mmCIF file of C-alpha atoms in Angstrom:
data_model
loop_
_atom_site.group_PDB
_atom_site.id
_atom_site.type_symbol
_atom_site.label_atom_id
_atom_site.label_comp_id
_atom_site.label_asym_id
_atom_site.label_seq_id
_atom_site.Cartn_x
_atom_site.Cartn_y
_atom_site.Cartn_z
ATOM 1 C CA MET A 21 -17.647 -8.845 -2.416
ATOM 2 C CA PHE A 22 -20.317 -11.015 -0.982
ATOM 3 C CA ASP A 23 -22.929 -13.441 -1.941
ATOM 4 C CA ALA A 24 -25.390 -13.868 0.891
ATOM 5 C CA GLU A 25 -28.321 -16.236 0.648
ATOM 6 C CA LYS A 26 -30.581 -16.866 3.604
ATOM 7 C CA GLN A 27 -33.411 -19.303 4.137
ATOM 8 C CA LEU A 28 -36.110 -19.461 6.809
ATOM 9 C CA LEU A 29 -38.204 -22.513 7.571
ATOM 10 C CA ASN A 30 -40.763 -23.618 10.093
ATOM 11 C CA SER A 31 -39.496 -26.231 12.518
ATOM 12 C CA ASP A 32 -41.665 -28.767 10.721
ATOM 13 C CA GLY A 33 -40.481 -27.667 7.271
ATOM 14 C CA ALA A 34 -43.802 -26.162 6.279
ATOM 15 C CA VAL A 35 -44.062 -22.921 4.397
ATOM 16 C CA GLU A 36 -44.287 -20.070 6.879
ATOM 17 C CA LYS A 37 -46.493 -17.098 6.099
ATOM 18 C CA GLN A 38 -44.399 -13.930 5.978
ATOM 19 C CA LEU A 39 -45.888 -11.455 8.428
ATOM 20 C CA ARG A 40 -45.077 -7.800 7.963
ATOM 21 C CA PRO A 41 -45.783 -5.971 11.221
ATOM 22 C CA HIS A 42 -45.419 -2.231 11.558
ATOM 23 C CA HIS A 43 -41.823 -1.071 11.752
ATOM 24 C CA GLU A 44 -42.283 -0.404 15.460
ATOM 25 C CA GLN A 45 -41.851 -4.139 15.922
ATOM 26 C CA LEU A 46 -38.491 -4.241 14.200
ATOM 27 C CA GLY A 47 -35.631 -4.822 16.557
ATOM 28 C CA ARG A 48 -38.008 -5.987 19.243
ATOM 29 C CA ALA A 49 -38.175 -9.576 18.046
ATOM 30 C CA THR A 50 -40.004 -11.097 20.972
ATOM 31 C CA ARG A 51 -38.680 -14.614 20.559
ATOM 32 C CA PHE A 52 -35.377 -16.379 20.174
ATOM 33 C CA ARG A 53 -35.830 -19.146 17.673
ATOM 34 C CA ARG A 54 -33.695 -21.187 15.328
ATOM 35 C CA ARG A 55 -34.466 -21.037 11.630
ATOM 36 C CA THR A 56 -32.614 -22.326 8.573
ATOM 37 C CA VAL A 57 -30.623 -19.598 6.801
ATOM 38 C CA THR A 58 -27.978 -19.703 4.102
ATOM 39 C CA VAL A 59 -25.354 -16.963 3.810
ATOM 40 C CA LEU A 60 -23.073 -16.985 0.791
ATOM 41 C CA LEU A 61 -20.176 -14.519 0.838
ATOM 42 C CA SER A 62 -17.103 -14.101 -1.333
ATOM 43 C CA LEU A 63 -13.961 -12.045 -0.772
ATOM 44 C CA ALA A 64 -11.714 -10.138 -3.177
ATOM 45 C CA ALA A 65 -8.520 -8.169 -2.548
ATOM 46 C CA LEU A 66 -7.317 -4.774 -3.788
ATOM 47 C CA VAL A 67 -3.972 -3.079 -3.321
ATOM 48 C CA PHE A 68 -3.800 0.534 -2.154
ATOM 49 C CA VAL A 69 -5.366 3.050 0.169
ATOM 50 C CA PHE A 70 -5.329 6.727 0.911
ATOM 51 C CA VAL A 71 -7.105 8.915 3.432
ATOM 52 C CA ALA A 72 -8.536 12.422 3.045
ATOM 53 C CA PRO A 73 -9.962 14.677 5.786
ATOM 54 C CA ALA A 74 -13.675 15.412 5.621
ATOM 55 C CA LEU A 75 -13.769 19.117 6.490
ATOM 56 C CA LEU A 76 -11.413 21.939 5.597
ATOM 57 C CA PRO A 77 -11.504 25.234 7.539
ATOM 58 C CA ARG A 78 -10.826 28.638 6.118
ATOM 59 C CA ALA A 79 -7.479 30.164 7.002
ATOM 60 C CA PRO A 80 -7.682 32.579 9.990
ATOM 61 C CA SER A 81 -7.024 36.216 9.175
ATOM 62 C CA THR A 82 -4.855 38.710 11.078
ATOM 63 C CA SER A 83 -8.001 40.391 12.362
ATOM 64 C CA ASP A 84 -9.074 37.093 13.923
ATOM 65 C CA THR A 85 -5.981 36.949 16.091
ATOM 66 C CA ASP A 86 -6.110 40.691 16.881
ATOM 67 C CA ASP A 87 -9.657 40.335 18.183
ATOM 68 C CA LEU A 88 -8.832 37.273 20.260
ATOM 69 C CA GLN A 89 -6.109 38.684 22.473
ATOM 70 C CA SER A 90 -7.028 37.737 26.028
ATOM 71 C CA SER A 91 -6.523 39.989 28.996
ATOM 72 C CA ALA A 92 -4.098 37.499 30.543
ATOM 73 C CA GLY A 93 -0.777 38.726 29.195
ATOM 74 C CA GLY A 94 -1.925 39.112 25.600
ATOM 75 C CA LEU A 95 -2.354 35.351 25.034
ATOM 76 C CA ILE A 96 -4.473 34.096 22.163
ATOM 77 C CA ASP A 97 -7.767 32.385 23.036
ATOM 78 C CA LEU A 98 -7.191 29.296 20.907
ATOM 79 C CA THR A 99 -10.706 27.941 21.361
ATOM 80 C CA ARG A 100 -12.289 31.102 20.004
ATOM 81 C CA LEU A 101 -9.677 31.242 17.252
ATOM 82 C CA PHE A 102 -10.563 27.700 16.178
ATOM 83 C CA PHE A 103 -14.309 28.273 16.047
ATOM 84 C CA ASN A 104 -13.962 31.666 14.365
ATOM 85 C CA ALA A 105 -11.838 30.024 11.674
ATOM 86 C CA LEU A 106 -14.693 27.692 10.757
ATOM 87 C CA SER A 107 -17.180 28.718 8.109
ATOM 88 C CA THR A 108 -20.564 27.049 7.765
ATOM 89 C CA ASP A 109 -20.465 27.795 4.045
ATOM 90 C CA HIS A 110 -17.089 26.079 3.714
ATOM 91 C CA LEU A 111 -18.258 23.181 5.857
ATOM 92 C CA ARG A 112 -21.318 22.716 3.667
ATOM 93 C CA THR A 113 -19.303 22.920 0.427
ATOM 94 C CA ASN A 114 -16.605 20.533 1.600
ATOM 95 C CA LEU A 115 -19.023 18.058 3.119
ATOM 96 C CA GLU A 116 -20.999 17.974 -0.116
ATOM 97 C CA TYR A 117 -17.795 17.424 -2.106
ATOM 98 C CA TYR A 118 -16.420 14.628 0.062
ATOM 99 C CA THR A 119 -19.743 12.801 0.274
ATOM 100 C CA SER A 120 -20.649 13.181 -3.401
ATOM 101 C CA GLY A 121 -18.776 10.067 -4.454
ATOM 102 C CA THR A 122 -17.521 6.762 -3.164
ATOM 103 C CA HIS A 123 -14.273 7.250 -1.297
ATOM 104 C CA ALA A 124 -13.596 3.824 0.166
ATOM 105 C CA ALA A 125 -9.995 2.874 0.758
ATOM 106 C CA GLY A 126 -8.212 2.475 -2.558
ATOM 107 C CA ALA A 127 -10.787 4.468 -4.538
ATOM 108 C CA ASN A 128 -11.369 8.072 -5.666
ATOM 109 C CA LYS A 129 -7.802 9.314 -5.431
ATOM 110 C CA THR A 130 -8.939 12.626 -6.917
ATOM 111 C CA GLN A 131 -10.318 13.611 -3.503
ATOM 112 C CA ALA A 132 -6.939 12.999 -1.917
ATOM 113 C CA ALA A 133 -5.307 15.110 -4.634
ATOM 114 C CA HIS A 134 -7.850 17.875 -4.005
ATOM 115 C CA THR A 135 -7.039 17.829 -0.293
ATOM 116 C CA LEU A 136 -3.310 17.868 -0.964
ATOM 117 C CA GLU A 137 -3.664 20.924 -3.203
ATOM 118 C CA TYR A 138 -5.661 22.735 -0.522
ATOM 119 C CA PHE A 139 -3.128 21.936 2.180
ATOM 120 C CA LYS A 140 -0.303 23.253 0.030
ATOM 121 C CA LYS A 141 -2.213 26.492 -0.587
ATOM 122 C CA GLN A 142 -2.384 26.883 3.189
ATOM 123 C CA GLY A 143 1.400 26.565 3.403
ATOM 124 C CA ILE A 144 1.319 23.021 4.806
ATOM 125 C CA ASP A 145 4.161 20.730 3.747
ATOM 126 C CA ALA A 146 2.035 17.765 2.664
ATOM 127 C CA GLU A 147 2.324 14.772 0.371
ATOM 128 C CA ILE A 148 0.385 11.676 -0.613
ATOM 129 C CA VAL A 149 2.007 8.437 0.474
ATOM 130 C CA GLU A 150 0.626 5.222 -0.966
ATOM 131 C CA TYR A 151 0.380 1.978 0.974
ATOM 132 C CA PHE A 152 -0.658 -1.431 -0.240
ATOM 133 C CA PRO A 153 -2.848 -3.151 2.363
ATOM 134 C CA TRP A 154 -4.869 -6.265 1.742
ATOM 135 C CA LEU A 155 -8.478 -5.135 1.107
ATOM 136 C CA ASN A 156 -11.707 -6.752 0.016
ATOM 137 C CA ARG A 157 -14.599 -5.644 -2.169
ATOM 138 C CA PRO A 158 -18.090 -7.144 -2.559
ATOM 139 C CA LEU A 159 -18.567 -9.317 -5.637
ATOM 140 C CA SER A 160 -22.130 -10.588 -5.243
ATOM 141 C CA GLN A 161 -24.691 -11.104 -2.514
ATOM 142 C CA ARG A 162 -28.151 -12.550 -2.074
ATOM 143 C CA VAL A 163 -30.593 -12.964 0.796
ATOM 144 C CA ALA A 164 -33.590 -15.197 0.232
ATOM 145 C CA VAL A 165 -36.250 -16.969 2.261
ATOM 146 C CA PHE A 166 -37.553 -20.225 0.863
ATOM 147 C CA ASN A 167 -39.287 -23.479 1.694
ATOM 148 C CA SER A 168 -36.798 -26.274 2.411
ATOM 149 C CA THR A 169 -39.109 -28.927 0.961
ATOM 150 C CA THR A 170 -40.210 -27.264 -2.270
ATOM 151 C CA HIS A 171 -37.329 -24.758 -2.489
ATOM 152 C CA GLU A 172 -39.911 -22.114 -3.352
ATOM 153 C CA VAL A 173 -38.514 -18.617 -2.759
ATOM 154 C CA LEU A 174 -40.778 -16.802 -0.312
ATOM 155 C CA PHE A 175 -38.780 -13.609 0.075
ATOM 156 C CA GLU A 176 -35.693 -12.060 -1.465
ATOM 157 C CA ALA A 177 -33.966 -9.046 0.023
ATOM 158 C CA LEU A 178 -33.280 -6.111 -2.272
ATOM 159 C CA LEU A 179 -29.849 -5.414 -0.736
ATOM 160 C CA ARG A 180 -29.813 -1.989 -2.292
ATOM 161 C CA GLU A 181 -30.723 1.522 -1.232
ATOM 162 C CA ASP A 182 -33.491 3.640 -2.706
ATOM 163 C CA ALA A 183 -32.743 6.550 -4.990
ATOM 164 C CA ILE A 184 -33.294 9.804 -3.078
ATOM 165 C CA PRO A 185 -34.841 12.664 -5.106
ATOM 166 C CA GLY A 186 -32.412 15.544 -5.321
ATOM 167 C CA ASP A 187 -29.456 13.451 -4.142
ATOM 168 C CA PRO A 188 -27.371 12.341 -7.149
ATOM 169 C CA ALA A 189 -24.988 10.424 -4.865
ATOM 170 C CA SER A 190 -27.787 7.969 -4.128
ATOM 171 C CA VAL A 191 -27.748 6.783 -7.756
ATOM 172 C CA ASP A 192 -23.984 6.892 -8.307
ATOM 173 C CA PRO A 193 -23.074 3.723 -10.263
ATOM 174 C CA ASN A 194 -19.818 3.558 -8.308
ATOM 175 C CA ASN A 195 -21.590 3.129 -4.965
ATOM 176 C CA LEU A 196 -20.382 0.063 -3.109
ATOM 177 C CA ALA A 197 -22.705 -2.880 -2.688
ATOM 178 C CA PRO A 198 -23.516 -3.814 0.926
ATOM 179 C CA PHE A 199 -20.656 -5.651 2.603
ATOM 180 C CA HIS A 200 -18.460 -5.868 5.676
ATOM 181 C CA ALA A 201 -14.827 -5.061 5.103
ATOM 182 C CA TYR A 202 -12.639 -8.018 6.037
ATOM 183 C CA SER A 203 -15.550 -10.419 6.359
ATOM 184 C CA ALA A 204 -14.778 -14.022 5.605
ATOM 185 C CA ASP A 205 -16.287 -15.353 2.409
ATOM 186 C CA GLY A 206 -18.189 -18.612 2.213
ATOM 187 C CA ASN A 207 -21.444 -20.464 1.710
ATOM 188 C CA VAL A 208 -23.001 -21.408 5.042
ATOM 189 C CA THR A 209 -26.312 -22.937 6.023
ATOM 190 C CA GLY A 210 -27.832 -22.843 9.480
ATOM 191 C CA GLN A 211 -30.892 -22.025 11.552
ATOM 192 C CA LEU A 212 -31.632 -18.378 12.308
ATOM 193 C CA VAL A 213 -31.218 -17.111 15.884
ATOM 194 C CA TYR A 214 -31.886 -13.552 17.051
ATOM 195 C CA ALA A 215 -29.204 -12.329 19.487
ATOM 196 C CA ASN A 216 -30.083 -8.701 20.257
ATOM 197 C CA TYR A 217 -26.917 -6.549 19.853
ATOM 198 C CA GLY A 218 -24.595 -9.537 19.580
ATOM 199 C CA SER A 219 -22.518 -8.633 22.630
ATOM 200 C CA ASN A 220 -20.755 -11.196 24.787
ATOM 201 C CA ASP A 221 -23.466 -10.627 27.404
ATOM 202 C CA ASP A 222 -26.181 -11.350 24.819
ATOM 203 C CA PHE A 223 -24.584 -14.645 23.815
ATOM 204 C CA ASN A 224 -24.066 -15.559 27.463
ATOM 205 C CA ALA A 225 -27.754 -14.852 28.118
ATOM 206 C CA LEU A 226 -28.750 -17.151 25.262
ATOM 207 C CA GLU A 227 -26.523 -19.896 26.591
ATOM 208 C CA GLN A 228 -27.940 -19.554 30.113
ATOM 209 C CA ALA A 229 -31.443 -19.792 28.646
ATOM 210 C CA GLY A 230 -30.504 -23.055 26.956
ATOM 211 C CA ILE A 231 -30.521 -21.587 23.434
ATOM 212 C CA SER A 232 -27.633 -22.771 21.292
ATOM 213 C CA VAL A 233 -26.276 -20.845 18.328
ATOM 214 C CA ASN A 234 -23.959 -23.671 17.332
ATOM 215 C CA ASP A 235 -24.108 -24.148 13.543
ATOM 216 C CA ALA A 236 -26.683 -21.335 13.343
ATOM 217 C CA VAL A 237 -26.764 -18.058 11.471
ATOM 218 C CA VAL A 238 -27.218 -15.217 13.956
ATOM 219 C CA ILE A 239 -29.112 -11.991 13.259
ATOM 220 C CA VAL A 240 -28.194 -9.015 15.458
ATOM 221 C CA ARG A 241 -28.643 -5.268 15.338
ATOM 222 C CA TYR A 242 -26.030 -2.560 15.038
ATOM 223 C CA GLY A 243 -24.977 -0.682 18.138
ATOM 224 C CA LYS A 244 -23.611 -1.146 21.674
ATOM 225 C CA VAL A 245 -20.444 -2.968 20.571
ATOM 226 C CA HIS A 246 -18.255 -2.881 17.456
ATOM 227 C CA SER A 247 -19.318 -5.098 14.570
ATOM 228 C CA SER A 248 -16.136 -7.152 14.855
ATOM 229 C CA VAL A 249 -17.081 -7.984 18.457
ATOM 230 C CA LYS A 250 -20.505 -9.204 17.309
ATOM 231 C CA VAL A 251 -19.058 -11.446 14.616
ATOM 232 C CA HIS A 252 -16.240 -12.772 16.795
ATOM 233 C CA ALA A 253 -18.616 -13.479 19.691
ATOM 234 C CA ALA A 254 -20.895 -15.390 17.321
ATOM 235 C CA GLU A 255 -17.887 -17.267 15.970
ATOM 236 C CA LEU A 256 -16.773 -18.271 19.488
ATOM 237 C CA ALA A 257 -20.321 -19.462 20.203
ATOM 238 C CA GLY A 258 -20.165 -21.760 17.175
ATOM 239 C CA ALA A 259 -22.287 -19.787 14.709
ATOM 240 C CA ARG A 260 -21.726 -20.174 11.005
ATOM 241 C CA GLY A 261 -22.551 -16.625 9.912
ATOM 242 C CA VAL A 262 -23.888 -13.254 11.080
ATOM 243 C CA LEU A 263 -26.407 -10.738 9.742
ATOM 244 C CA ILE A 264 -26.290 -7.217 11.208
ATOM 245 C CA TYR A 265 -29.191 -4.850 10.595
ATOM 246 C CA SER A 266 -29.866 -1.203 11.376
ATOM 247 C CA ASP A 267 -32.661 -0.829 13.916
ATOM 248 C CA PRO A 268 -34.834 2.308 13.557
ATOM 249 C CA LYS A 269 -35.114 2.343 17.327
ATOM 250 C CA ASP A 270 -31.429 3.293 17.432
ATOM 251 C CA ASP A 271 -30.943 5.614 14.461
ATOM 252 C CA GLY A 272 -34.087 5.593 12.302
ATOM 253 C CA TYR A 273 -37.524 7.152 12.132
ATOM 254 C CA THR A 274 -38.264 6.633 15.838
ATOM 255 C CA LYS A 275 -35.649 9.309 16.544
ATOM 256 C CA GLY A 276 -37.206 11.835 14.171
ATOM 257 C CA LYS A 277 -37.743 12.435 10.471
ATOM 258 C CA ASP A 278 -35.564 10.266 8.269
ATOM 259 C CA TYR A 279 -33.510 11.385 5.284
ATOM 260 C CA PRO A 280 -34.053 13.371 3.093
ATOM 261 C CA VAL A 281 -36.622 15.243 5.214
ATOM 262 C CA GLY A 282 -34.587 14.796 8.387
ATOM 263 C CA PRO A 283 -31.175 13.473 9.417
ATOM 264 C CA TRP A 284 -32.110 9.945 10.496
ATOM 265 C CA ARG A 285 -31.460 6.703 8.613
ATOM 266 C CA PRO A 286 -34.142 5.764 6.032
ATOM 267 C CA GLU A 287 -35.539 2.240 5.846
ATOM 268 C CA SER A 288 -33.441 1.132 2.855
ATOM 269 C CA SER A 289 -30.129 2.492 4.164
ATOM 270 C CA ILE A 290 -27.437 -0.149 4.595
ATOM 271 C CA ARG A 291 -24.480 0.527 6.844
ATOM 272 C CA ARG A 292 -21.084 -0.433 5.408
ATOM 273 C CA ASP A 293 -18.717 -1.415 8.141
ATOM 274 C CA SER A 294 -15.535 -3.272 9.005
ATOM 275 C CA VAL A 295 -15.371 -6.463 11.016
ATOM 276 C CA LEU A 296 -11.593 -6.318 11.384
ATOM 277 C CA ARG A 297 -10.667 -6.978 15.001
ATOM 278 C CA HIS A 298 -8.986 -3.641 15.674
ATOM 279 C CA ARG A 299 -8.488 -4.443 19.346
ATOM 280 C CA ILE A 300 -6.004 -7.146 18.386
ATOM 281 C CA HIS A 301 -4.162 -4.777 16.093
ATOM 282 C CA PRO A 302 -5.403 -2.148 13.628
ATOM 283 C CA GLY A 303 -4.462 -1.841 10.005
ATOM 284 C CA ASP A 304 -3.489 -4.345 7.353
ATOM 285 C CA PRO A 305 -3.989 -7.861 8.771
ATOM 286 C CA LEU A 306 -1.142 -9.208 6.644
ATOM 287 C CA THR A 307 1.492 -6.739 7.918
ATOM 288 C CA PRO A 308 0.963 -6.754 11.692
ATOM 289 C CA GLY A 309 3.006 -4.098 13.466
ATOM 290 C CA TYR A 310 4.679 -2.646 10.400
ATOM 291 C CA PRO A 311 3.579 -0.563 7.374
ATOM 292 C CA SER A 312 2.144 -2.247 4.297
ATOM 293 C CA THR A 313 4.527 -0.836 1.727
ATOM 294 C CA LYS A 314 4.695 -2.356 -1.720
ATOM 295 C CA ASN A 315 7.568 -4.659 -0.825
ATOM 296 C CA SER A 316 6.626 -5.463 2.767
ATOM 297 C CA GLN A 317 6.716 -9.077 3.821
ATOM 298 C CA ARG A 318 3.188 -10.398 4.237
ATOM 299 C CA ILE A 319 1.832 -13.237 6.320
ATOM 300 C CA ASP A 320 -0.679 -15.791 5.075
ATOM 301 C CA PRO A 321 -4.310 -14.654 5.663
ATOM 302 C CA ASP A 322 -4.917 -17.910 7.533
ATOM 303 C CA ASN A 323 -2.397 -16.713 10.123
ATOM 304 C CA ALA A 324 -3.863 -13.211 10.525
ATOM 305 C CA VAL A 325 -5.070 -12.974 14.133
ATOM 306 C CA ASN A 326 -7.342 -9.939 13.629
ATOM 307 C CA LEU A 327 -9.643 -11.540 11.041
ATOM 308 C CA CYS A 328 -12.986 -13.141 11.838
ATOM 309 C CA ARG A 329 -13.440 -16.581 10.313
ATOM 310 C CA ILE A 330 -17.177 -16.643 9.589
ATOM 311 C CA PRO A 331 -19.016 -14.607 6.930
ATOM 312 C CA SER A 332 -21.186 -11.630 7.785
ATOM 313 C CA LEU A 333 -23.414 -9.225 5.892
ATOM 314 C CA PRO A 334 -25.168 -5.916 6.720
ATOM 315 C CA LEU A 335 -28.897 -5.427 6.170
ATOM 316 C CA SER A 336 -31.251 -2.486 6.034
ATOM 317 C CA TYR A 337 -34.153 -2.684 8.433
ATOM 318 C CA ARG A 338 -36.437 -3.026 5.421
ATOM 319 C CA ASP A 339 -34.645 -6.235 4.451
ATOM 320 C CA ALA A 340 -34.363 -7.450 8.048
ATOM 321 C CA LEU A 341 -38.070 -7.094 8.788
ATOM 322 C CA PRO A 342 -39.272 -10.252 6.966
ATOM 323 C CA LEU A 343 -36.549 -12.296 8.690
ATOM 324 C CA LEU A 344 -37.559 -11.013 12.111
ATOM 325 C CA SER A 345 -41.229 -11.471 11.265
ATOM 326 C CA ALA A 346 -40.600 -15.101 10.376
ATOM 327 C CA ILE A 347 -39.259 -15.911 13.845
ATOM 328 C CA GLN A 348 -41.706 -13.741 15.748
ATOM 329 C CA SER A 349 -43.908 -15.698 18.195
ATOM 330 C CA HIS A 350 -41.594 -18.719 18.054
ATOM 331 C CA GLY A 351 -39.139 -19.926 20.647
ATOM 332 C CA VAL A 352 -38.362 -18.324 23.977
ATOM 333 C CA ALA A 353 -39.714 -14.821 24.663
ATOM 334 C CA ALA A 354 -36.964 -12.216 24.862
ATOM 335 C CA SER A 355 -38.520 -10.886 28.075
ATOM 336 C CA ASN A 356 -37.701 -14.231 29.683
ATOM 337 C CA ILE A 357 -34.014 -13.949 28.828
ATOM 338 C CA SER A 358 -31.775 -11.732 30.908
#
């Protein structure tokens, strides 16, 4: 789990008034500016994982195949067979079941057992095989804005999602706290720098504009590149930590009505994600290239090449807004950076 604490200060150390612009301004932070931020993260390990499919089709009937004989030699139209085998009622029922509870790796084995039973009823020779990868879970996290001179707390992020009327899953006590799987843990302090999507091009643009992220905490938005790329790029640039927020411009209310009225991300939603460097190699970082069985030989985490070495934390756009507001109108205008 994580403990994330962040602090924002004026360059002269004075208390900065927290502006709260309309959400349209979120993600369009017009300035790149350094601010002091502390991120405190901690990491814990668990031991096993299983995977279950999200949707289960109904079994096709004999009439399905009889009706789908093509004129070309009596061959079956497999595309039509596939779509005819799907049932919107079954899709709705199964989706509701699989999303009704936390099913992170190593948790909720009952859903895997349910899937196994269904597969067997369909005549599929299936089994559950357990593996024992090195996993982490969030322990604690905090995000706060305070005055460096008086240490007065000016803002503290909720780091939780709102209860949604009619959606019992939104108040499930087993819901995971916000965290990035395989994030480093730690307590880091640095100035806050906005870096757009956190791509290599974004960090190169900052460097060319004379803006250093060395020893800073970087705030970026989700999208464009994988989260592990954002964190690793920040790490290579010398940053101490990374905050990644969901921008409504990309998947929130600017796209349409947000949940539960519509399908788009609400303001308190926090995206759980992995920052494991899958491009190096996927899977358990301690068993590279071979399965993580119970008795597999494991390398030291310090030698795992697909782990990022600086802490990171996800934010909702509700929690990100005060941070972005604090650096708005300071530093170099984003329009002047290309």
